[in-house]
Coordinates of C-alpha atoms and ligand atoms in Angstrom, one line a residue:
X1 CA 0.0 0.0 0.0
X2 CA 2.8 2.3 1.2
X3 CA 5.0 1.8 -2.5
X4 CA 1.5 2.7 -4.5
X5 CA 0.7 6.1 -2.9
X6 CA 4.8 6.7 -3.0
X7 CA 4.5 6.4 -6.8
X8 CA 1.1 7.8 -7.3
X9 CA 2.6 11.0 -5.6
X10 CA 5.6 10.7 -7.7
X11 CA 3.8 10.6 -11.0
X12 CA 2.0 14.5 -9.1
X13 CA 5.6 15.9 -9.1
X14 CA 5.9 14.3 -12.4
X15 CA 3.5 16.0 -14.4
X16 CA 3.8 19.4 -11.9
X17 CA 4.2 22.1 -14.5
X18 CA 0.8 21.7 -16.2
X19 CA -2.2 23.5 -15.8
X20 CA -4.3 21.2 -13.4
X21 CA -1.6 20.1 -11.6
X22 CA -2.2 20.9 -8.1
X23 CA -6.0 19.5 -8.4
X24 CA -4.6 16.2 -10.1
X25 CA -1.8 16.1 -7.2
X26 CA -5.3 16.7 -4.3
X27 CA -7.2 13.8 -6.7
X28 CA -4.1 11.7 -5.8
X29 CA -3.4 12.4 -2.4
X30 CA -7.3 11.7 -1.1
X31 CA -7.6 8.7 -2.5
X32 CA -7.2 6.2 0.4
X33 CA -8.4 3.5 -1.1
X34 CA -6.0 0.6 -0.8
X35 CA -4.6 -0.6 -3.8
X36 CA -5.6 -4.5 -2.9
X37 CA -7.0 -6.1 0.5
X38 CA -4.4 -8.8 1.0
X39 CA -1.2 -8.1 2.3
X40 CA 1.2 -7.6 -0.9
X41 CA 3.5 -10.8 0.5
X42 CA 0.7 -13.1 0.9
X43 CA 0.4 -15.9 -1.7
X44 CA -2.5 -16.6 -4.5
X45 CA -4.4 -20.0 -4.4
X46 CA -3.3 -21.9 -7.6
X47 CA -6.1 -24.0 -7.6
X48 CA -9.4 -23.4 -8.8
X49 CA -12.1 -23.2 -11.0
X50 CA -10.6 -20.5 -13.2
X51 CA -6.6 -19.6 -13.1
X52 CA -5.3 -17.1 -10.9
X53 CA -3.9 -14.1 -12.7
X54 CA -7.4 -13.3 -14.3
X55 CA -9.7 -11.8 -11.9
X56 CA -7.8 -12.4 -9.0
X57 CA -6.8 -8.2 -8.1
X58 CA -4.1 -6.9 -10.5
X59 CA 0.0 -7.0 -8.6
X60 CA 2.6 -4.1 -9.7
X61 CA 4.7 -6.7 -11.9
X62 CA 5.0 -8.4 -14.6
X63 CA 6.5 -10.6 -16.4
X64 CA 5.0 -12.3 -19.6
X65 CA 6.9 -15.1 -21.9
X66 CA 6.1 -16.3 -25.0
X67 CA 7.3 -19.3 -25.7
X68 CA 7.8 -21.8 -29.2
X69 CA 7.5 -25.1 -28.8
X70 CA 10.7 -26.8 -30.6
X71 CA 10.2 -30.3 -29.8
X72 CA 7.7 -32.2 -32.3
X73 CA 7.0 -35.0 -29.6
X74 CA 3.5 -34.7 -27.8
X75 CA 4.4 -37.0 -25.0
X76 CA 7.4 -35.0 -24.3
X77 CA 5.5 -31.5 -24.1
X78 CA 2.7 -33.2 -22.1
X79 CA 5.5 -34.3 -19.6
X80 CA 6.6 -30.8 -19.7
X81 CA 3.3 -29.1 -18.9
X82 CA 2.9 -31.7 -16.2
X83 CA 6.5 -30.4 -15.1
X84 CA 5.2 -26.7 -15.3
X85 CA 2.0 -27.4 -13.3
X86 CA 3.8 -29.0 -10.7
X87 CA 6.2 -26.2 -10.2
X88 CA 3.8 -23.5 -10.3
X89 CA 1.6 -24.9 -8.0
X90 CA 4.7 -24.7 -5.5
X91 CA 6.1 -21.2 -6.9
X92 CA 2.9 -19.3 -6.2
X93 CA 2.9 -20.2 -3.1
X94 CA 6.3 -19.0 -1.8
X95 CA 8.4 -22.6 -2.3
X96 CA 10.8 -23.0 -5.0
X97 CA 10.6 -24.9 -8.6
X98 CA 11.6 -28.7 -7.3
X99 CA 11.3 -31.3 -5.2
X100 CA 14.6 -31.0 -4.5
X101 CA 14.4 -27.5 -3.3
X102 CA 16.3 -24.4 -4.6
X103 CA 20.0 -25.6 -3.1
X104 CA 18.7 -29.3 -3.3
X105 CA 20.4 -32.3 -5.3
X106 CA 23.8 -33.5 -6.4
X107 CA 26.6 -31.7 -6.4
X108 CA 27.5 -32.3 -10.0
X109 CA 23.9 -31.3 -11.3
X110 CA 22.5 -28.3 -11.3
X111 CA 20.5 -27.2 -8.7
X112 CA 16.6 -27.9 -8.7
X113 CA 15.6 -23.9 -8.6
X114 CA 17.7 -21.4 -9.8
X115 CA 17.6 -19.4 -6.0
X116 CA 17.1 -15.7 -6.6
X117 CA 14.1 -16.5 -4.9
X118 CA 15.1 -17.7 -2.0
X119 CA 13.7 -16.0 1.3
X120 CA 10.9 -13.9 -0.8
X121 CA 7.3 -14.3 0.2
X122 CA 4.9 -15.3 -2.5
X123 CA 4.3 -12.1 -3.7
X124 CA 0.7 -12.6 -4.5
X125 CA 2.5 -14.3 -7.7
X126 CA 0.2 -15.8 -10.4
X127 CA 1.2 -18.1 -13.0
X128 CA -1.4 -18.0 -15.9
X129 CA -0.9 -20.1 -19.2
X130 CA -2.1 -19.9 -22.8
X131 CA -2.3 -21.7 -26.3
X132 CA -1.8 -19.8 -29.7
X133 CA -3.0 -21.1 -32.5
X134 CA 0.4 -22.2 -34.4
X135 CA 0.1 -25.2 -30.8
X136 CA -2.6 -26.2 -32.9
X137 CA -1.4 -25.9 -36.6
X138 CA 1.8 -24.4 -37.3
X139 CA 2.9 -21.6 -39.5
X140 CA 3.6 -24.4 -42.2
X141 CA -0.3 -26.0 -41.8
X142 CA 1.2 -29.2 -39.7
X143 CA -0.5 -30.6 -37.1
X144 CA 2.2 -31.6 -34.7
X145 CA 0.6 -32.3 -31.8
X146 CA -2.4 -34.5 -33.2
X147 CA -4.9 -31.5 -31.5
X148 CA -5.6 -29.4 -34.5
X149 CA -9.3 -30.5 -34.6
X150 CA -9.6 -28.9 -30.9
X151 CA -8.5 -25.1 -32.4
X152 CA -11.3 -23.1 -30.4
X153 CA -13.4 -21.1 -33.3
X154 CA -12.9 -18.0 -31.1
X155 CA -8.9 -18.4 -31.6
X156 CA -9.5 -17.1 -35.1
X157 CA -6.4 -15.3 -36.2
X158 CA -6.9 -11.7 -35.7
X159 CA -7.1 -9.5 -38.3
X160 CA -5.2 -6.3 -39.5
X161 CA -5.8 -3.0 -37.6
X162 CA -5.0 0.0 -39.7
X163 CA -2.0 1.3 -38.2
X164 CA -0.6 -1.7 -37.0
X165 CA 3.1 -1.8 -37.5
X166 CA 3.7 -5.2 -35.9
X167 CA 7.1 -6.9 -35.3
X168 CA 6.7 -10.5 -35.9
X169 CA 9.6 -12.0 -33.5
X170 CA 7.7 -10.3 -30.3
X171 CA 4.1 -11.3 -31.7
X172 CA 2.5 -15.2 -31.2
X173 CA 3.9 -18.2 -30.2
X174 CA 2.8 -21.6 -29.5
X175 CA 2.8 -21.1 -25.4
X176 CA 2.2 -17.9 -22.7
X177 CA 2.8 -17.9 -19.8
X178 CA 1.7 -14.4 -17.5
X179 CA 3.4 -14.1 -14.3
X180 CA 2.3 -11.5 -12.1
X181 CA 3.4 -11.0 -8.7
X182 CA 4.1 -7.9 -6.4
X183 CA 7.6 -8.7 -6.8
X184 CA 9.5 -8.1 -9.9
X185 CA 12.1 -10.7 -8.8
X186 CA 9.4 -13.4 -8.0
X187 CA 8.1 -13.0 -11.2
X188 CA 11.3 -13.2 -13.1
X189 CA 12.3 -16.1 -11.0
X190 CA 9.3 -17.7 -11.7
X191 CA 9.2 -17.8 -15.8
X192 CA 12.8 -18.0 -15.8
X193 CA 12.8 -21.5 -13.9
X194 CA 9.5 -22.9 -16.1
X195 CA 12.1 -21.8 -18.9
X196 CA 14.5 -24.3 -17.1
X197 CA 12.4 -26.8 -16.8
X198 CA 11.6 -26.6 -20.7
X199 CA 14.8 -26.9 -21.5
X200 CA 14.9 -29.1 -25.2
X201 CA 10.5 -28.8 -25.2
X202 CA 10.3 -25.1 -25.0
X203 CA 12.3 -22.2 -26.0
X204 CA 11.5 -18.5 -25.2
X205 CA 10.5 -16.6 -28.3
X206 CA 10.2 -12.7 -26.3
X207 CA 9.3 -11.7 -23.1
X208 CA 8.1 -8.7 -21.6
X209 CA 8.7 -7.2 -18.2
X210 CA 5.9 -4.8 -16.7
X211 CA 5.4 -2.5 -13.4
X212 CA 2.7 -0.3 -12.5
X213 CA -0.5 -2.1 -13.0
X214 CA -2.7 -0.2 -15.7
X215 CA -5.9 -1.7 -14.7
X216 CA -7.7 -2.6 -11.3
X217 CA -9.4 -5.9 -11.4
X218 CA -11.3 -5.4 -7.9
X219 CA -13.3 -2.9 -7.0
X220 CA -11.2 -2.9 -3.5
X221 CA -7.8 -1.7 -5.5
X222 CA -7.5 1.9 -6.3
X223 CA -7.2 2.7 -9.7
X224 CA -3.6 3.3 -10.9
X225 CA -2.5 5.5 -13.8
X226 CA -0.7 4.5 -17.4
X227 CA 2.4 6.2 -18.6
X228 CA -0.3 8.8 -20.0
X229 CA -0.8 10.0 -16.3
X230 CA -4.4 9.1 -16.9
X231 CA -6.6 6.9 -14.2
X232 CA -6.4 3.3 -16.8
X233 CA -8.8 0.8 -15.7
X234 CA -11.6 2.9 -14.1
X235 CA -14.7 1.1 -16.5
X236 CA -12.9 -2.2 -16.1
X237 CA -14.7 -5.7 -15.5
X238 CA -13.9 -6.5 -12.1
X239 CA -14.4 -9.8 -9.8
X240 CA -17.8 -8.0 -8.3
X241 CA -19.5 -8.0 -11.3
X242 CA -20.4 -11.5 -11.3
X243 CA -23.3 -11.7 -13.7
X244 CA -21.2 -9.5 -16.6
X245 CA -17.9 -12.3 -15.9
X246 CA -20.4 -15.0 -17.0
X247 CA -21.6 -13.4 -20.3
X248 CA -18.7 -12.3 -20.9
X249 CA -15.9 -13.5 -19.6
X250 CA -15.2 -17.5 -19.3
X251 CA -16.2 -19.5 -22.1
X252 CA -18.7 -22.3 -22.3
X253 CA -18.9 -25.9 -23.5
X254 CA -21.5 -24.6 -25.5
X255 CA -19.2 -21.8 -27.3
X256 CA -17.6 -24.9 -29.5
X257 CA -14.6 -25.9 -28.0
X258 CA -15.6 -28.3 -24.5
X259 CA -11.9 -28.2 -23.3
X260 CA -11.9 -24.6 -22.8
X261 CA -15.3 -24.3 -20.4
X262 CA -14.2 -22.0 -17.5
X263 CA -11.0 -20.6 -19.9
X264 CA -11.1 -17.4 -21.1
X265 CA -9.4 -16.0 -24.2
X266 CA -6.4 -13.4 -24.2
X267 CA -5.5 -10.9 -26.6
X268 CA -2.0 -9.3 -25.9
X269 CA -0.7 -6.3 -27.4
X270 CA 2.7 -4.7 -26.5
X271 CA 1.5 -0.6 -27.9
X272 CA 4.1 1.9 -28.1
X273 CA 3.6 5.6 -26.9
X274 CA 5.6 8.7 -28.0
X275 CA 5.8 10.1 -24.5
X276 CA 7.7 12.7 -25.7
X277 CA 5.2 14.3 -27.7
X278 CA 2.4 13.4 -25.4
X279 CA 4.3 15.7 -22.5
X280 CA 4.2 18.4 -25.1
X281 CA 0.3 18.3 -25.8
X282 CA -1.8 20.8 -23.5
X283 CA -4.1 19.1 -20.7
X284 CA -7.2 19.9 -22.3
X285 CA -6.4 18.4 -25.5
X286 CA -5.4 15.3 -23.4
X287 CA -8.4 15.3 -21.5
X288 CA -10.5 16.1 -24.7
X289 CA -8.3 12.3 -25.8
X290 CA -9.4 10.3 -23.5
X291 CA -12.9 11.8 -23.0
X292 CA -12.1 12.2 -18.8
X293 CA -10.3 14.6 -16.5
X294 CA -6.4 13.9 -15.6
X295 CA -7.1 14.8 -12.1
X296 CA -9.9 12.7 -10.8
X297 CA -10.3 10.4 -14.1
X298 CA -14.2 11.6 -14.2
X299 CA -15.7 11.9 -17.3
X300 CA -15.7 15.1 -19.0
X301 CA -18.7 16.9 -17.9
X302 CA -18.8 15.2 -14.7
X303 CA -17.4 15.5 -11.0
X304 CA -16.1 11.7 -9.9
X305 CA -14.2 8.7 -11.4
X306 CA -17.0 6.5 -11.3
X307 CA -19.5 9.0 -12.6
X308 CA -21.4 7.4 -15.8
X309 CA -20.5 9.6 -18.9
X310 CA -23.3 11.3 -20.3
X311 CA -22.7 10.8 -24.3
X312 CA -25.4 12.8 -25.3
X313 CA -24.7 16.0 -23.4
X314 CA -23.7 19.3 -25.5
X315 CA -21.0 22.2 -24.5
X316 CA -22.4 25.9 -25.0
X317 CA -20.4 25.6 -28.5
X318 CA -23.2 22.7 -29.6
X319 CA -20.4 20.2 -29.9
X320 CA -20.5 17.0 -27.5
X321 CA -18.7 17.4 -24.2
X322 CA -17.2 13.9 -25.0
X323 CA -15.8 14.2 -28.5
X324 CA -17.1 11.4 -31.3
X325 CA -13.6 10.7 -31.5
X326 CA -12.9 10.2 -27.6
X327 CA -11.1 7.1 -26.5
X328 CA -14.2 6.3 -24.1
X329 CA -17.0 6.8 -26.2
X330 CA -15.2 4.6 -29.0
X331 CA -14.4 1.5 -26.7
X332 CA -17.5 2.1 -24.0
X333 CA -19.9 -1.4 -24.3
X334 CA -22.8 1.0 -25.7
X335 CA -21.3 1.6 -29.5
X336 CA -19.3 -1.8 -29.6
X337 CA -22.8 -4.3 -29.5
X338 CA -22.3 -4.2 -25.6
X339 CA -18.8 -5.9 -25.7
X340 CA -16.6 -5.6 -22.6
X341 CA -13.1 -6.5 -21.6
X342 CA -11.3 -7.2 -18.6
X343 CA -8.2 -5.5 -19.2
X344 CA -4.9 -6.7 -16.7
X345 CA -2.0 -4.5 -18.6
X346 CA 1.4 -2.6 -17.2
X347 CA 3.3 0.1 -18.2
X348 CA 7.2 -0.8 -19.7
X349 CA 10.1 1.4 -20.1
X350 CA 12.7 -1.0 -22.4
X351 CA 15.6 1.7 -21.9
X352 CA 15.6 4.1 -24.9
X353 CA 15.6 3.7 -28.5
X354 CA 19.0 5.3 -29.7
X355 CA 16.6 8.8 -30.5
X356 CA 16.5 10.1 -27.2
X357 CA 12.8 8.9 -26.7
X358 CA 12.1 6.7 -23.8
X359 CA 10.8 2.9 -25.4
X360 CA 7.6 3.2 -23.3
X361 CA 4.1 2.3 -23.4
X362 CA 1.1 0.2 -22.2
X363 CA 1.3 -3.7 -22.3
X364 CA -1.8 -4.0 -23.3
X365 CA -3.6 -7.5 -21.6
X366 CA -7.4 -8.3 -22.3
X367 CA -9.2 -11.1 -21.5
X368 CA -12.5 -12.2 -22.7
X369 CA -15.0 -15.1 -23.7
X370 CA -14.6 -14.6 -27.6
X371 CA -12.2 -12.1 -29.3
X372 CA -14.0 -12.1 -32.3
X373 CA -17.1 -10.3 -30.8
X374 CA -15.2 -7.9 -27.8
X375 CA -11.4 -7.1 -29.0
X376 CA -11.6 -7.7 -32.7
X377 CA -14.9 -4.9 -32.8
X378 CA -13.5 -2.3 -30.2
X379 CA -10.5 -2.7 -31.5
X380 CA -11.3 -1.9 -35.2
X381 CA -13.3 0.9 -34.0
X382 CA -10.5 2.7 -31.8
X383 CA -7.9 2.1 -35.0
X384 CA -10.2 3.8 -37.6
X385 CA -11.2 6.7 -35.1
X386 CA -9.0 7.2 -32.2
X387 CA -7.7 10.6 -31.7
X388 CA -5.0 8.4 -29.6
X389 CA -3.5 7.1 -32.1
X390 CA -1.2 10.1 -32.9
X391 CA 0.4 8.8 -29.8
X392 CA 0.8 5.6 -30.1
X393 CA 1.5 2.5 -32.1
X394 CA 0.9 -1.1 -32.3
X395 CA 4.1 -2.9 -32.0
X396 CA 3.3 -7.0 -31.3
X397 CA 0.1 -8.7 -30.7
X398 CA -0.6 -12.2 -29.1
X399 CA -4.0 -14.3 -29.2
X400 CA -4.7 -16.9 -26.3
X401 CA -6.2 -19.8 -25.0
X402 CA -6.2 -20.1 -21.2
X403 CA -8.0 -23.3 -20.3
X404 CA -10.0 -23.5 -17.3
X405 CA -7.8 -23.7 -13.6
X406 CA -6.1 -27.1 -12.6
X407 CA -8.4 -28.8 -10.2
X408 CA -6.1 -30.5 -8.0
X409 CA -3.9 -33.9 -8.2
X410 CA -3.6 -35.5 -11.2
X411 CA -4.5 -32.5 -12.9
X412 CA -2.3 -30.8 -14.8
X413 CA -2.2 -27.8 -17.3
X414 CA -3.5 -29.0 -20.6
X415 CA -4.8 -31.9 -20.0
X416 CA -8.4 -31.4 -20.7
X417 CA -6.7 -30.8 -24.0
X418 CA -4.3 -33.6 -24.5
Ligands
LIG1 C1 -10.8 3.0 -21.2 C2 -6.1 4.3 -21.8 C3 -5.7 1.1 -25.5 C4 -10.1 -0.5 -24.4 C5 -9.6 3.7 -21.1 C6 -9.3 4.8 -20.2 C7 -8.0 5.1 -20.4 C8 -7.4 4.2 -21.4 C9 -7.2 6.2 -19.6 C10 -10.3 5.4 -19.3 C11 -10.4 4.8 -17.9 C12 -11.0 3.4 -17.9 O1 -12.2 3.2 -17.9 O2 -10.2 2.5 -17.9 C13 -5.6 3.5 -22.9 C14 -4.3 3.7 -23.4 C15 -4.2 2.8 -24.5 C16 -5.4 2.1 -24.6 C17 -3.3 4.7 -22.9 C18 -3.0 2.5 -25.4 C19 -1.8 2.8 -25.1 C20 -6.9 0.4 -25.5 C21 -7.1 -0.7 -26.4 C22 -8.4 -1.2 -26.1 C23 -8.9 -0.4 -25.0 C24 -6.2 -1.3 -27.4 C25 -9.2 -2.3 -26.7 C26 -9.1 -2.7 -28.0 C27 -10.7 0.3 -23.5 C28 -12.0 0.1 -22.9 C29 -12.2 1.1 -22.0 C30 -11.0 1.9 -22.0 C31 -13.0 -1.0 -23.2 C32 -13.4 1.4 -21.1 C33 -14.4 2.1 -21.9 C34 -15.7 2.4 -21.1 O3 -16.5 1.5 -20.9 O4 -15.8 3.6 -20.6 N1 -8.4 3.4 -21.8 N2 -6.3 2.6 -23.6 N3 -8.0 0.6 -24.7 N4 -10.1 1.4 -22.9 FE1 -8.2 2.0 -23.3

């Protein structure tokens, strides 16, 4: 709790300067909301109906790992995911990767954990897996795996956005995994020994590290800003909206593919910002953006963040208060066929480019019952129409199958599938 309000009031002296500022430093400084209810050490049950790491409340950190399969042996990656449960099971809840223990073994084989995360607490870390489509049927149309009549309809290949400008070595893959945990180090730790153990299956293809959380997934966690300086995540889908996580949400037997009841589908997109240029744009033109206030993240014409926006209300000039072209309007449910999101992204800095611009943006992280109706629309929307979009750009994308959660012994990641 302490380390959010000690960067939420860091990000105030941040954007001091700009008109606003000493309101959006009092909208900062009275929110006492705590960020999450559990302690930030404690640890995340792993087993369950759905996987942790999904509605379970946001951490700061991230780290996310693609990975290709490179073995063409289905026993061998079945072992593997057996492997991976196994370890994750223990990893998210403060122990180390093996049986053996994190200094445990012979002396003339490696260890069983790698050890940087020795003496940490859990972290509230949550290990959260995916399928791509090329685990199905790979780039070349083979079926390696014998599972290509179990593709999910829903895992359709998504299509091109105007403006996308994406980098195929950081987009796809055969394998996620999403580690998120309150502790940069636990999640690095994490991914880095389920890399281990995949040694000769598996081989990372990119990875991404993330801090900040961009969205609250809980309606007890205080909503935390993007590299934009905006409140991110205020109209999010969160665990207390039960009825709107079944419609929308998990996916059904019934949606086509049985193996992925209680799963839900992840779109990923790593998007770019020119932060530079963004600093350099006046408040109201930002605010005007977005469609909200930077102070108190209300929407425009109204006093608090979780005000409803009214779409329909005029200035004295005739034009909306919320412009057609707002970031809001464009993505609210009302104009996208009532589609929502649960959105779980971070903020990255990756150093700087070489230009003098910072490499920073939103790690974009959506989850859903069926892409093609909630990302694919909104999406297509925001990328003909968002005024945004002079600020950022689209640089990888990743689409997802999460099955459902592991249920306990015997069950393993997958297996529904194998
Ligand atoms: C709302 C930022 C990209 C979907 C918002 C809000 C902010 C924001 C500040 C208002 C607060 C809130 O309700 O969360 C950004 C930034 C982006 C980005 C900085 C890119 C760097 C996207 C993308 C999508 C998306 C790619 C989906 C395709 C949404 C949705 C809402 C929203 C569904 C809630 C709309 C509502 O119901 O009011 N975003 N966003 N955003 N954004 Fe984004």
């Amino acid at each position: 709790m302490v380390s959010r309000r000690v960067a939420l009031t860091a990000a105030g002296v941040g954007i001091a300067g700009v008109a606003g500022a000493a309101a959006v430093g009092a909208a900062m400084m009275d929110d006492d909301r705590s960020p999450a209810s559990a302690s930030p050490g404690d640890a995340v049950a792993f087993f369950g109906e759905h996987q942790a790491g999904i509605v379970t409340p946001a951490q700061d950190r991230l780290h996310f790992a693609a990975f290709d399969v490179i073995t063409k042996d289905r026993a061998k990656l079945v072992e593997m995911l057996r492997e991976w449960t196994a370890a994750a099971a223990r990893m998210t809840q403060g122990r180390d990767a093996g049986l053996l223990g994190a200094v445990g073994g012979q002396a003339e084989a490696p260890p069983d954990d790698t050890g940087e995360a020795l003496g940490l607490p859990a972290s509230g870390l949550t290990l959260t897996i995916g399928f791509g489509r090329t685990l199905f049927r790979d780039a070349a149309g083979a079926d390696r795996f014998a599972i290509a009549d179990r593709l999910p309809a829903a895992l359709e290949a998504l299509p091109h956005f105007p403006g996308d400008a994406l980098r195929p070595e950081i987009s796809d893959g055969d394998l996620c995994v999403q580690a998120c945990a309150n502790d940069p180090q636990v999640a690095v730790h994490a991914i880095r020994n389920l890399a281990r153990i995949g040694f000769g299956v598996v081989s990372i293809r990119y990875s991404q590290l993330g801090f900040g959380r961009t969205s609250s997934t809980s309606r007890e966690q205080a909503t935390a800003r993007n590299l934009m300086g905006f409140k991110d995540g205020t109209r999010n889908l969160k665990l207390e909206d039960t009825d709107l996580l079944r419609e929308q949400l998990w996916a059904r037997a019934e949606d086509g593919a049985a193996w992925m009841a209680g799963g839900s589908y992840l779109v990923t997109r790593r998007i770019r910002m020119t932060v530079e240029t963004w600093d350099r744009t006046p408040l109201a033109e930002q605010e005007a953006i977005f469609g909200r206030d930077k102070g108190e993240g209300a929407p425009l014409g109204q006093a608090k963040e979780f005000d409803e926006p009214d779409f329909a209300a005029k200035g004295a000039d005739g034009e909306p208060v919320i412009a057609k072209q707002a970031h809001i309007r464009l993505a609210h449910p009302d104009f996208n066929n009532g589609a929502h999101l649960l959105r779980r992204g971070y903020n990255f800095v990756d150093g700087s480019d070489g230009l003098g611009r910072l490499d920073a943006g939103l790690f974009f992280i959506a989850y859903q019952r069926d892409p093609r109706k909630q990302f694919v629309p909104v999406q297509r929307s925001l990328a003909r129409s968002d005024i945004l979009n002079e600020y950022i750009r689209h640089v990888s994308s990743g689409l997802w199958a999460c099955p459902p959660g592991v249920t306990g012994d015997g069950d393993h990641w997958g297996r529904a599938l194998f």
